[in-house]
């Protein structure tokens, strides 16, 4: 039946595309994908993760940021992410409640994003 996760969509306000490119592209280093022609008029931007999964941003008319629900990305060097965040002016907060190293930051529209070093095992 279900084999895995293909993509997640992050809600964003109308006109967010350049901020999405700055956050997901420049800061996080994700490759921008070409949206299918039939969907380009909807707005939004698609990005590829190194494992083939994708993050899509989508225009939401009555946008409200998601402060709790979030995307969680994993990396191999959280310290490097923190340095990069400082370079890009992205405010991060470390969370030490688990043995796994992780941080939280917000995209330019206030949606929560989690980044962990390694992988969740439970």
PDB file of N, CA and C in Angstrom, residues 2 5 9 18 28 30-31 34 36 41 51-53 57 59 64-65 69 74 99 110-111 119 121:
ATOM      1  N   UNK A   2       1.009   1.933   1.135  1.00  0.00           N
ATOM      2  CA  UNK A   2       1.834   3.144   1.188  1.00  0.00           C
ATOM      3  C   UNK A   2       3.295   2.736   1.175  1.00  0.00           C
ATOM      4  N   UNK A   5       7.087   8.669   1.489  1.00  0.00           N
ATOM      5  CA  UNK A   5       6.683  10.069   1.390  1.00  0.00           C
ATOM      6  C   UNK A   5       7.252  10.663   0.113  1.00  0.00           C
ATOM      7  N   UNK A   9       3.890  19.931   1.455  1.00  0.00           N
ATOM      8  CA  UNK A   9       3.615  21.295   0.999  1.00  0.00           C
ATOM      9  C   UNK A   9       3.549  22.218   2.205  1.00  0.00           C
ATOM     10  N   UNK A  18       9.940  34.692  -3.987  1.00  0.00           N
ATOM     11  CA  UNK A  18      11.354  35.095  -3.839  1.00  0.00           C
ATOM     12  C   UNK A  18      11.872  34.789  -2.438  1.00  0.00           C
ATOM     13  N   UNK A  28      19.007  26.948   2.803  1.00  0.00           N
ATOM     14  CA  UNK A  28      19.049  25.494   3.009  1.00  0.00           C
ATOM     15  C   UNK A  28      19.762  24.743   1.889  1.00  0.00           C
ATOM     16  N   UNK A  30      18.685  23.899  -1.173  1.00  0.00           N
ATOM     17  CA  UNK A  30      17.881  22.964  -1.959  1.00  0.00           C
ATOM     18  C   UNK A  30      17.761  23.452  -3.400  1.00  0.00           C
ATOM     19  N   UNK A  31      17.720  22.501  -4.290  1.00  0.00           N
ATOM     20  CA  UNK A  31      17.596  22.803  -5.719  1.00  0.00           C
ATOM     21  C   UNK A  31      16.143  23.120  -6.063  1.00  0.00           C
ATOM     22  N   UNK A  34      11.456  22.789 -11.592  1.00  0.00           N
ATOM     23  CA  UNK A  34      10.500  23.424 -12.503  1.00  0.00           C
ATOM     24  C   UNK A  34       9.123  22.833 -12.229  1.00  0.00           C
ATOM     25  N   UNK A  36       5.307  21.820 -13.041  1.00  0.00           N
ATOM     26  CA  UNK A  36       4.613  21.495 -14.284  1.00  0.00           C
ATOM     27  C   UNK A  36       3.861  22.720 -14.813  1.00  0.00           C
ATOM     28  N   UNK A  41       0.524  28.681 -12.782  1.00  0.00           N
ATOM     29  CA  UNK A  41      -0.354  29.812 -12.496  1.00  0.00           C
ATOM     30  C   UNK A  41      -0.840  29.873 -11.054  1.00  0.00           C
ATOM     31  N   UNK A  51      17.533  13.331  -1.214  1.00  0.00           N
ATOM     32  CA  UNK A  51      17.053  11.944  -1.290  1.00  0.00           C
ATOM     33  C   UNK A  51      15.929  11.757  -2.306  1.00  0.00           C
ATOM     34  N   UNK A  52      15.581  12.809  -3.059  1.00  0.00           N
ATOM     35  CA  UNK A  52      14.542  12.696  -4.073  1.00  0.00           C
ATOM     36  C   UNK A  52      13.180  13.196  -3.627  1.00  0.00           C
ATOM     37  N   UNK A  53      12.981  13.322  -2.333  1.00  0.00           N
ATOM     38  CA  UNK A  53      11.716  13.880  -1.857  1.00  0.00           C
ATOM     39  C   UNK A  53      11.687  15.374  -2.172  1.00  0.00           C
ATOM     40  N   UNK A  57       6.040  24.850  -1.901  1.00  0.00           N
ATOM     41  CA  UNK A  57       5.351  25.943  -1.224  1.00  0.00           C
ATOM     42  C   UNK A  57       4.103  26.241  -2.027  1.00  0.00           C
ATOM     43  N   UNK A  59       0.452  28.747  -2.319  1.00  0.00           N
ATOM     44  CA  UNK A  59      -0.255  29.960  -1.929  1.00  0.00           C
ATOM     45  C   UNK A  59      -1.538  29.584  -1.197  1.00  0.00           C
ATOM     46  N   UNK A  64      -2.250  31.591   7.490  1.00  0.00           N
ATOM     47  CA  UNK A  64      -1.894  31.695   8.909  1.00  0.00           C
ATOM     48  C   UNK A  64      -0.675  30.804   9.096  1.00  0.00           C
ATOM     49  N   UNK A  65       0.427  31.315   9.675  1.00  0.00           N
ATOM     50  CA  UNK A  65       1.622  30.482   9.831  1.00  0.00           C
ATOM     51  C   UNK A  65       1.374  29.286  10.743  1.00  0.00           C
ATOM     52  N   UNK A  69       2.795  22.618  13.786  1.00  0.00           N
ATOM     53  CA  UNK A  69       3.022  21.653  12.711  1.00  0.00           C
ATOM     54  C   UNK A  69       4.225  22.096  11.903  1.00  0.00           C
ATOM     55  N   UNK A  74      16.813  16.634   7.989  1.00  0.00           N
ATOM     56  CA  UNK A  74      17.975  16.150   8.730  1.00  0.00           C
ATOM     57  C   UNK A  74      19.254  16.528   8.012  1.00  0.00           C
ATOM     58  N   UNK A  99      18.096  13.341  23.171  1.00  0.00           N
ATOM     59  CA  UNK A  99      19.527  13.104  22.959  1.00  0.00           C
ATOM     60  C   UNK A  99      19.986  13.500  21.553  1.00  0.00           C
ATOM     61  N   UNK A 110       6.792  32.559   8.963  1.00  0.00           N
ATOM     62  CA  UNK A 110       6.478  32.146  10.325  1.00  0.00           C
ATOM     63  C   UNK A 110       6.166  30.682  10.515  1.00  0.00           C
ATOM     64  N   UNK A 111       6.253  29.866   9.459  1.00  0.00           N
ATOM     65  CA  UNK A 111       6.055  28.430   9.618  1.00  0.00           C
ATOM     66  C   UNK A 111       7.274  27.821  10.307  1.00  0.00           C
ATOM     67  N   UNK A 119      19.283  11.212  12.414  1.00  0.00           N
ATOM     68  CA  UNK A 119      17.886  10.836  12.169  1.00  0.00           C
ATOM     69  C   UNK A 119      17.197  10.501  13.475  1.00  0.00           C
ATOM     70  N   UNK A 121      15.326   8.100  15.749  1.00  0.00           N
ATOM     71  CA  UNK A 121      15.308   6.633  15.783  1.00  0.00           C
ATOM     72  C   UNK A 121      14.012   6.113  16.376  1.00  0.00           C
TER      73      UNK A 121
END
